[in-house]
Coordinates of C-alpha atoms in Angstrom, one line a residue:
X57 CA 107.0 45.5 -137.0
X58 CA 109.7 42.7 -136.7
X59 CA 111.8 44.8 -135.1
X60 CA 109.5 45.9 -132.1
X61 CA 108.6 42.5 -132.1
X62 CA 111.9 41.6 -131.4
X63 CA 112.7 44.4 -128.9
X64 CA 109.2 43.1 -127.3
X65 CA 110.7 39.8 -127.1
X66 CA 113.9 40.8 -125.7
X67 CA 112.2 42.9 -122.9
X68 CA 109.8 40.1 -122.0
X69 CA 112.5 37.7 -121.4
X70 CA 112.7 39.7 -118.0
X71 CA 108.8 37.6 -117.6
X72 CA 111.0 34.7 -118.1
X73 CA 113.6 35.1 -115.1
X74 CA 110.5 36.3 -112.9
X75 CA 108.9 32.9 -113.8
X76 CA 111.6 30.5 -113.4
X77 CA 112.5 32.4 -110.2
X78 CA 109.6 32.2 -108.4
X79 CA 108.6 28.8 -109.1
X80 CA 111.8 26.6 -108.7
X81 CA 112.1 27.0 -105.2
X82 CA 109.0 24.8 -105.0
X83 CA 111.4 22.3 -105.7
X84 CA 113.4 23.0 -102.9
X85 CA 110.4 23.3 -100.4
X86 CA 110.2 20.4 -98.4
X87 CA 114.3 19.7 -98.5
X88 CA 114.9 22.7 -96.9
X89 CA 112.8 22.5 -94.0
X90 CA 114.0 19.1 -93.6
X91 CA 118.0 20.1 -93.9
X92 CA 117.6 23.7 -91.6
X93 CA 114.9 22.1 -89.2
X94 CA 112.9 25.6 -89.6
X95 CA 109.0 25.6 -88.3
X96 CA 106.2 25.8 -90.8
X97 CA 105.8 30.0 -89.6
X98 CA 110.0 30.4 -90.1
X99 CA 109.9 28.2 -93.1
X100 CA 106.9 29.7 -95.0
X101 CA 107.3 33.7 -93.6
X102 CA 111.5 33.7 -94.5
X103 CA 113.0 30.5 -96.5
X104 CA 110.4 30.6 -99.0
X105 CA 108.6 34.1 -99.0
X106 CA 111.7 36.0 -98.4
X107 CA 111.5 36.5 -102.4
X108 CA 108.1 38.0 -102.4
X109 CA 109.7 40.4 -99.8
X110 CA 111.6 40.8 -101.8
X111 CA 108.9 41.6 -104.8
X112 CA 107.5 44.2 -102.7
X113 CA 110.2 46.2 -102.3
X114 CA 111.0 45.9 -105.5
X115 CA 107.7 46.6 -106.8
X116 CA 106.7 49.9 -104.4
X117 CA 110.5 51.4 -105.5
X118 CA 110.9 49.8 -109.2
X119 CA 109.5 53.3 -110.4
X120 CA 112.1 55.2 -109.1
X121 CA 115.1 53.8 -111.4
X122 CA 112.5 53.3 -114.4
X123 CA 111.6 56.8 -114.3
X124 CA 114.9 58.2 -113.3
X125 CA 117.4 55.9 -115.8
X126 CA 115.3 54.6 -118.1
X127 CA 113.4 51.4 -118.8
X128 CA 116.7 49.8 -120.8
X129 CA 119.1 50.4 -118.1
X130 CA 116.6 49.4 -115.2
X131 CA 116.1 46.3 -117.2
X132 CA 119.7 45.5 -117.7
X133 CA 120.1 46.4 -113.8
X134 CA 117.3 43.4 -113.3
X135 CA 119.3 40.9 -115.1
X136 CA 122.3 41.3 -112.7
X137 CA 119.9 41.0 -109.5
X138 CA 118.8 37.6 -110.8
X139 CA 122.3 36.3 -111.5
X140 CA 123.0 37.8 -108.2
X141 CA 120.5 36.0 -106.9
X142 CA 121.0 32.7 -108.4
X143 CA 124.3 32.2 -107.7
X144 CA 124.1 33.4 -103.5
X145 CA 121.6 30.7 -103.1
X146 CA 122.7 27.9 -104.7
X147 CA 126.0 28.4 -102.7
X148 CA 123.8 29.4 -99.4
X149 CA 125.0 27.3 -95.9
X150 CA 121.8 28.5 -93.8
X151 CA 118.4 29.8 -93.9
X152 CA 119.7 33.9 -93.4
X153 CA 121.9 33.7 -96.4
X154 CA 119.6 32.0 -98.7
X155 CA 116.5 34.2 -97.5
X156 CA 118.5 36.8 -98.3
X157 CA 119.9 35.9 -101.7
X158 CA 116.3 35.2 -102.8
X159 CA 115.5 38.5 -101.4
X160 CA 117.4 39.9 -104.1
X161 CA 116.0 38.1 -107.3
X162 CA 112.8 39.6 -105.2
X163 CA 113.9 42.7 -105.9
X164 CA 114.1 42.0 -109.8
X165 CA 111.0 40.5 -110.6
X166 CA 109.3 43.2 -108.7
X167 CA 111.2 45.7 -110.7
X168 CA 110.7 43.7 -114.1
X169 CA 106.8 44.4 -113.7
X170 CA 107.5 47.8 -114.0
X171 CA 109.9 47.9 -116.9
X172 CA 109.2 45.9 -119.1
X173 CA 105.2 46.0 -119.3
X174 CA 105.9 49.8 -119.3
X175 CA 109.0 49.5 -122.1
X176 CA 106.8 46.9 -124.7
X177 CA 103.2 49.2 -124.1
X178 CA 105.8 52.3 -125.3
X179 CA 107.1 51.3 -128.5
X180 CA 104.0 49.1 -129.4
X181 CA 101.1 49.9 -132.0
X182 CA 97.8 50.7 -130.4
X183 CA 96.2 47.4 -132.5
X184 CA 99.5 44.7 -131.7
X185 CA 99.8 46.5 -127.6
X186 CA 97.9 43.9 -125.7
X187 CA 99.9 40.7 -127.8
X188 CA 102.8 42.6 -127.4
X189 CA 102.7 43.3 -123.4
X190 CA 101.1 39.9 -123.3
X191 CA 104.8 38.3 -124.4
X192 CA 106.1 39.2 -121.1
X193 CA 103.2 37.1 -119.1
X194 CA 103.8 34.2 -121.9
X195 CA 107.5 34.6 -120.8
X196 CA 106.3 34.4 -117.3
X197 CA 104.6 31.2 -118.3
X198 CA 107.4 29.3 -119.7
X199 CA 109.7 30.2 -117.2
X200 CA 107.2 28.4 -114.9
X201 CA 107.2 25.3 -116.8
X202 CA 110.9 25.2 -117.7
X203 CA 111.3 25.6 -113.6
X204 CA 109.3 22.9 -112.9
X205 CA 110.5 20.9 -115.8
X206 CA 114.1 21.4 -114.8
X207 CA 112.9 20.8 -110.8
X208 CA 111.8 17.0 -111.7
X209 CA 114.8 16.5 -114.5
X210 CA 117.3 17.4 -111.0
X211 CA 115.2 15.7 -108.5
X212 CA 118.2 12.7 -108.2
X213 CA 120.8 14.9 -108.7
X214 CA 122.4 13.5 -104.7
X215 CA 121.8 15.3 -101.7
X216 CA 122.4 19.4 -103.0
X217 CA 120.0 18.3 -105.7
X218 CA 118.2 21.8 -104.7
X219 CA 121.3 23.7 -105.3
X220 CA 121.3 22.7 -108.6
X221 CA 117.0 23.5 -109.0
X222 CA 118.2 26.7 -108.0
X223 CA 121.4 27.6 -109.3
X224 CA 120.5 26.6 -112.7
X225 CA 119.3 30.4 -113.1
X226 CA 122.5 31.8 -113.2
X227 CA 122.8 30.6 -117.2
X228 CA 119.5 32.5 -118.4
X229 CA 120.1 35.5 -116.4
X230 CA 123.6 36.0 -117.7
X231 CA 122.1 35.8 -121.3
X232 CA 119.6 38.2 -120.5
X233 CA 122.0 41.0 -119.6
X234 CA 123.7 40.6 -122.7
X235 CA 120.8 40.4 -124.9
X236 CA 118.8 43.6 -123.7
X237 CA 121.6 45.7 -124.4
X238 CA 120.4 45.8 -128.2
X239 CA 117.7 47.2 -127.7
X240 CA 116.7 51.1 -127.7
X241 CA 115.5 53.2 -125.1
X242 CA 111.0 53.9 -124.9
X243 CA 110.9 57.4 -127.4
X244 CA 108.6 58.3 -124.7
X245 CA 110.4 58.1 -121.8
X246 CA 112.8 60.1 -123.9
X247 CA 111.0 62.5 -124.4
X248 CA 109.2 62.8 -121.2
X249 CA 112.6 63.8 -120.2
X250 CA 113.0 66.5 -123.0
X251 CA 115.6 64.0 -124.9
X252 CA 113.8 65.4 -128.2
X253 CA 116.5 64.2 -130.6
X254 CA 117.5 60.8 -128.9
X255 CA 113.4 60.1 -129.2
X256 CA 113.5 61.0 -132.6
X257 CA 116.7 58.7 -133.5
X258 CA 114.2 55.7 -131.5
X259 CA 111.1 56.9 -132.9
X260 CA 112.5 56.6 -136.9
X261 CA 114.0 53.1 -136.2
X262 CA 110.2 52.1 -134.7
X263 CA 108.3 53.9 -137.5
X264 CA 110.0 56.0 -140.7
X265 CA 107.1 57.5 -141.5
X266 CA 106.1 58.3 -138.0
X267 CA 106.9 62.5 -136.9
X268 CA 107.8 63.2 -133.7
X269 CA 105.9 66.2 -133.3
X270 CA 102.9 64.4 -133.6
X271 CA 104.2 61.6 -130.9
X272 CA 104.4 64.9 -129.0
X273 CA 100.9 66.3 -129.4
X274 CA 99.7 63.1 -128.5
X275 CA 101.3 63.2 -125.2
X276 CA 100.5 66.8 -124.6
X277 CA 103.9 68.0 -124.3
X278 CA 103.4 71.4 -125.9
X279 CA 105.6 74.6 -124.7
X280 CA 105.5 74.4 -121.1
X281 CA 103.4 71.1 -120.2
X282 CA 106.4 69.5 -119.3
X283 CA 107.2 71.7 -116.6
X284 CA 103.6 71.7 -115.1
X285 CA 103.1 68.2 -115.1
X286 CA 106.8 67.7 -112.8
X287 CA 104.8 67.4 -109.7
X288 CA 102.0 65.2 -110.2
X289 CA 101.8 62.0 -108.5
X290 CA 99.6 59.1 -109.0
X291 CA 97.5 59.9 -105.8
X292 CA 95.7 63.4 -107.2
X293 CA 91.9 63.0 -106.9
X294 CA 91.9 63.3 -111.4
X295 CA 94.1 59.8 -111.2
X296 CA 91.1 57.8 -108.6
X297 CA 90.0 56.0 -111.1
X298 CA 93.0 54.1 -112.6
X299 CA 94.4 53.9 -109.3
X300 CA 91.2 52.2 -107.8
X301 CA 91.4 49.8 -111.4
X302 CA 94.9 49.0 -110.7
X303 CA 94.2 48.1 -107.1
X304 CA 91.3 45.6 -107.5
X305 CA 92.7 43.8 -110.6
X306 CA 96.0 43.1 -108.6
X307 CA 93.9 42.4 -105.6
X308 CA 92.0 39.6 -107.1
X309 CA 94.7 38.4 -109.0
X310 CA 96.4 37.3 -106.0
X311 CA 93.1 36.2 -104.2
X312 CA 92.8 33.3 -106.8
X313 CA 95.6 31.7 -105.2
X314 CA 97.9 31.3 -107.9
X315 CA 100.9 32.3 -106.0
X316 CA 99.7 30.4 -103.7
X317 CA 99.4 27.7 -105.9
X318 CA 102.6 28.0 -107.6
X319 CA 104.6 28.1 -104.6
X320 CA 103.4 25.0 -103.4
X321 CA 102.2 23.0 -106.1
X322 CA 104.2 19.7 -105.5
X323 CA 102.6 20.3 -101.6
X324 CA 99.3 20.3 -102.3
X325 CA 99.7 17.1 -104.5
X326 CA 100.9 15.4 -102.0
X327 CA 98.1 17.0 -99.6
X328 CA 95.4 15.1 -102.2
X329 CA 97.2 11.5 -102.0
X330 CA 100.3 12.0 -104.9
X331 CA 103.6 10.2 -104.4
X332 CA 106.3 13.1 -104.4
X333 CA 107.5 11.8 -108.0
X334 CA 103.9 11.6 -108.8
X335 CA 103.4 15.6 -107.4
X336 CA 106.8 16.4 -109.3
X337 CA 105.2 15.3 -112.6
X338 CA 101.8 16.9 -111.7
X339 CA 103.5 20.1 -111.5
X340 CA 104.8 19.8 -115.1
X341 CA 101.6 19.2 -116.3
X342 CA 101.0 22.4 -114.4
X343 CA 103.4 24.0 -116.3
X344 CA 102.6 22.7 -119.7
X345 CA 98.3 23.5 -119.3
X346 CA 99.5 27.4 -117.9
X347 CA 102.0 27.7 -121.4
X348 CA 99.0 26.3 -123.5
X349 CA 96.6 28.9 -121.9
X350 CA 98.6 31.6 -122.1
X351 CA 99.1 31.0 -125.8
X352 CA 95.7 31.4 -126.5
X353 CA 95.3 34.3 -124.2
X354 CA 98.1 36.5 -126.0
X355 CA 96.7 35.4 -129.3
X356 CA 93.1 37.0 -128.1
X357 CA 93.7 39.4 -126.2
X358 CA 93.8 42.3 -129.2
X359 CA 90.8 40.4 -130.7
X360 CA 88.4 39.7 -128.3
X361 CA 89.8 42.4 -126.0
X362 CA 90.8 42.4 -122.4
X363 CA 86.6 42.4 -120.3
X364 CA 86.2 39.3 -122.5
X365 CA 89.5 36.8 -121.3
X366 CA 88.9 38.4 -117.6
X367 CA 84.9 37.0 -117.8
X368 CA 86.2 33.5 -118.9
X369 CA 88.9 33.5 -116.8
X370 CA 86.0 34.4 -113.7
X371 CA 84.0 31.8 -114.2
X372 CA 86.7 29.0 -114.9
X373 CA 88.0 30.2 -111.3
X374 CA 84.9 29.7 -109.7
X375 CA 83.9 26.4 -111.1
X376 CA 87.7 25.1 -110.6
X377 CA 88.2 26.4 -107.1
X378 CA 85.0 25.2 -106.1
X379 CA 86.0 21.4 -107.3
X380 CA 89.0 21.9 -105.6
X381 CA 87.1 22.5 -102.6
X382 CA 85.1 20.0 -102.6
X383 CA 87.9 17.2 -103.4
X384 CA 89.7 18.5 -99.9
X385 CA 86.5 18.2 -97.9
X386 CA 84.7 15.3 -99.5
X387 CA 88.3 13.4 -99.7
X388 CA 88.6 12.6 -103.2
X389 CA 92.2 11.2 -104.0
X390 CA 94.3 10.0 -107.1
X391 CA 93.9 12.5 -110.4
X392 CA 91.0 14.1 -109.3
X393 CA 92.9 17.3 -108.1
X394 CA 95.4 17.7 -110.5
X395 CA 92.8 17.9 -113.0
X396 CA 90.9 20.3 -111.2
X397 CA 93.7 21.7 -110.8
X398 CA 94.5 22.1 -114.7
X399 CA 91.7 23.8 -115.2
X400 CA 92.4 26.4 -112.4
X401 CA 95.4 27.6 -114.3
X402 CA 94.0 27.1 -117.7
X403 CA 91.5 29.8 -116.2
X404 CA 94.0 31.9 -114.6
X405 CA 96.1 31.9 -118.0
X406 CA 93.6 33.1 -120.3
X407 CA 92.3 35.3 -117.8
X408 CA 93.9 37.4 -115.0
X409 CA 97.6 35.9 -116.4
X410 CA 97.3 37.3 -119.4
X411 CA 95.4 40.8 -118.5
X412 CA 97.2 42.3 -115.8
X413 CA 100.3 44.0 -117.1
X414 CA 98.5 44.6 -120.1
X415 CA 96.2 46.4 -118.4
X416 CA 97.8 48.2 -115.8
X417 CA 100.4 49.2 -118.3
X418 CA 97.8 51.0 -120.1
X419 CA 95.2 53.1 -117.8
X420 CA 97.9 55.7 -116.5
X421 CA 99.8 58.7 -118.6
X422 CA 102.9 58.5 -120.2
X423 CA 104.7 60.9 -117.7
X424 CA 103.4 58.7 -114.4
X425 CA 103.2 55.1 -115.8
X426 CA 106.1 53.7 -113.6
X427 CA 104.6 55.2 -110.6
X428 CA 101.4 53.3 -111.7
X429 CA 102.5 50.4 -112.4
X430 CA 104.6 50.3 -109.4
X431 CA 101.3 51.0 -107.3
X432 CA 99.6 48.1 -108.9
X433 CA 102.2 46.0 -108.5
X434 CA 103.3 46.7 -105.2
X435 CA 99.5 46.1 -104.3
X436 CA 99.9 42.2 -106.0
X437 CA 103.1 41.6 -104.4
X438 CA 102.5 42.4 -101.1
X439 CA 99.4 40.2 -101.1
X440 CA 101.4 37.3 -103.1
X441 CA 104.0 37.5 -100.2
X442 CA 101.3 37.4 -97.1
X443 CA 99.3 34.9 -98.7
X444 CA 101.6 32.2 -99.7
X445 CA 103.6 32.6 -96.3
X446 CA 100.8 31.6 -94.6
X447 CA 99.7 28.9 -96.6
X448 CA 101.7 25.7 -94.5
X449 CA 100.5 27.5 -91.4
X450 CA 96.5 27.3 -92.8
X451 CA 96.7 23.8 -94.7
X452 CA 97.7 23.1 -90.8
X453 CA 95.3 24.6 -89.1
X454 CA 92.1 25.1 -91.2
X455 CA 93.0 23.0 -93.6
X456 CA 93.2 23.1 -97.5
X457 CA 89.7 22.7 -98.7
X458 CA 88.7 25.7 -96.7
X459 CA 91.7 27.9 -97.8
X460 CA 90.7 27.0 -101.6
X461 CA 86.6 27.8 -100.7
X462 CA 87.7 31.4 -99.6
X463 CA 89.3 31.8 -103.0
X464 CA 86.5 30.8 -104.9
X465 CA 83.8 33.6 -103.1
X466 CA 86.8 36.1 -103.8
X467 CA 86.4 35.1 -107.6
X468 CA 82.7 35.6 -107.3
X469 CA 83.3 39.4 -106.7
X470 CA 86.1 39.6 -109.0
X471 CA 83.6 38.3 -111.8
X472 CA 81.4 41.3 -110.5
X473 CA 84.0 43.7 -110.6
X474 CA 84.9 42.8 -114.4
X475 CA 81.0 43.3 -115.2
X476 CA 80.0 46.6 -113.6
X477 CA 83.8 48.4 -113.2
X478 CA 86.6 47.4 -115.5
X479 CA 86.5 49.2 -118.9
X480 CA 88.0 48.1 -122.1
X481 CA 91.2 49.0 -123.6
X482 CA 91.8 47.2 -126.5
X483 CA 92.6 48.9 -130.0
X484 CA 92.9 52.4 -128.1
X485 CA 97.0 54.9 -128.4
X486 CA 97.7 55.8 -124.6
X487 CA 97.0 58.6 -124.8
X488 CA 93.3 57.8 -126.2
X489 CA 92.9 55.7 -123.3
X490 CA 94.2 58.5 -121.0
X491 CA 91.6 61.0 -121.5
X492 CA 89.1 58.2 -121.7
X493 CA 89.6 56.6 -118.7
X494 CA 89.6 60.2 -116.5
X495 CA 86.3 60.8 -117.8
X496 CA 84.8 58.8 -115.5
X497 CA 86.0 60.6 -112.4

């Protein structure tokens, strides 16, 4: 066990480079528009969501080097797209070049929620998968807070103080590559590509008294299943189910707000009446409450399972949103919305942050995971890149208690879907889970 639980680990730190990625440019925000003079439809659509983009592509094509070179190598291939990344924009002279850049450490978070939700739920015990998988949100987590940690720390570091929020990256992501080189390869993406003695090599070091012939059975990868299972896709009518679960949990993960959120935290304080030092500080508390959360959401998840964090997580969305609402339009100021706020991502941690990849790294079969996985997260990052693009355009426009009142109804039927749709998974192999789920085609 200690040493999947350090190969989890290891994997997961890819959650923390996806973390610290996408929240330190909220640090930046406001300098850059001021320094490239960009409107609020350039700057939101290209300076700042150019990494979401970025996610996307990442996310819809991630499955094609996961499958094809493995989850280690994909992995290790991630690392150097967000030292990449880190380095191109902290030395970046215009808009283009940074959006572009940030494009790039797009394309490695979008890849990472493939691989390494789909590496941890492979070598992981059916009873320790969810706190396993869970690491990599709880990595995701404290790269948040260290990002916005490190954002106030810089905030008087001169005039390129936000090439320092950003370049800062560049040290974690160069660890990262070296690190995940120690680990092994997923047994059962070896053998899903026949690499019977190479699985077996992995499978010892994971279990000794585990028998590869039995891994096999459970996969169904008898004499000839292999071959007839080569050119299946994700989208044949025995595969609606997952698909359709997969689709609505990223949906309404994204339809909180939290990218949103996290995007422009230090924003929307300043929106409800905070100083910018104040809003800096706000979004370290942020940070701190979302680590907390998450904490208790990996610890629970295998014990109270996954329908139970996603029904808590509902209803502290609704009531949170809703208060957020109401501070916007009824104009309360001073800590009010922070604290509201607080409890929006204590909600969001226990619940939807710490469910997702657990969940979507478990309804699909071992020999189309990645292509799952890539569907469901393509599906939450195309929705996390149109929705926080447009949120300077709507605070301006329709303003922010309205945009924070849609989020709340969307919670409402996300609260409905966990009741009467979502089924659990906890305590279940794969491959139990596989035939379970298809059952209720």
């Amino acid at each position: 066990m200690n040493k999947i639980l350090l190969w989890s680990v290891t994997a997961a730190l890819a959650g923390f480079l996806f973390g610290f990625d996408t929240v330190v440019i909220s640090g930046a925000d406001k300098k850059l528009q001021e320094i490239w003079h960009t409107s609020d439809v350039f700057h939101g659509s290209v300076v700042m969501a150019m990494a979401l983009w970025g996610t996307v592509v990442g996310a819809i094509f991630g499955g094609i080097p996961t499958n094809a070179l493995g989850r280690k190598k994909t992995l290790i291939w991630i690392g150097v797209l967000f030292l990449g990344s880190a380095i191109g924009s902290a030395l970046a002279e215009g808009p283009l070049t940074f959006a572009f850049f940030r494009f790039l450490g797009g394309l490695g978070i979008g890849a990472s929620t493939i691989a390494a939700p789909a590496y941890v739920s492979e070598i992981a015990p059916a009873k320790d998968r969810g706190r396993l998988v869970s690491l990599y949100q709880f990595n995701i987590v404290l790269g948040i807070l260290i990002a916005f940690l490190s954002n106030y720390l810089l905030r008087d570091a001169g005039e390129n103080a936000w090439r320092w929020m950003i370049g800062i990256m560049a040290f974690p992501a160069f660890f990262y590559i070296i690190i995940v080189f120690t680990i092994p390869e997923s047994p059962r993406w070896l053998l899903s590509k026949a690499r019977i003695a190479e699985a077996k090599t992995v499978l010892e070091k994971i279990d000794p008294q585990a028998k590869i012939e039995d891994l096999m059975q459970e996969m169904h990868l008898g004499a000839g299943e292999n071959e007839d299972k080569k050119g299946e896709t994700i989208f044949l009518k025995k595969y609606r189910f997952p698909l359709m679960l997969a689709f609505l949990i990223a949906l309404f993960n994204q339809f909180s707000g939290i990218n949103a959120f996290l995007y422009y935290a230090p924003r929307i304080f300043a929106e409800a009446g905070l100083g910018e030092s104040a809003a800096l500080m706000s979004s370290v508390g942020i940070g701190i409450t979302n680590l907390v959360f998450t904490l208790f959401g990996v610890f629970l998840i295998d014990v109270l399972g996954r329908k139970i964090l996603m029904y808590i997580g509902s209803i502290g969305y609704i009531i949170s949103l809703g208060l957020v609402s109401a501070a916007f339009f009824l104009k309360w100021e001073g800590m009010q919305v922070p604290i509201f706020l607080f409890l929006f991502i204590a909600s969001h941690a226990i619940g939807q942050g710490a469910v997702i990849w657990v969940f979507i790294s478990e309804i699909f079969p071992n020999h189309l995971r990645a292509s799952g996985q890539a569907f469901g997260s393509s599906t939450h990052w195309v929705l996390a890149a149109i929705i926080p693009s447009m949120i300077p355009f709507l605070f301006s426009t329709i303003g922010p208690g309205v945009v924070f009142l849609v989020f709340a109804v969307m919670m409402v039927f996300q609260l409905l879907f966990v009741i009467f749709i979502m089924p659990e998974t906890k305590e279940k192999s794969l491959e139990e889970l596989q035939d379970t789920i298809f059952k209720k085609q």
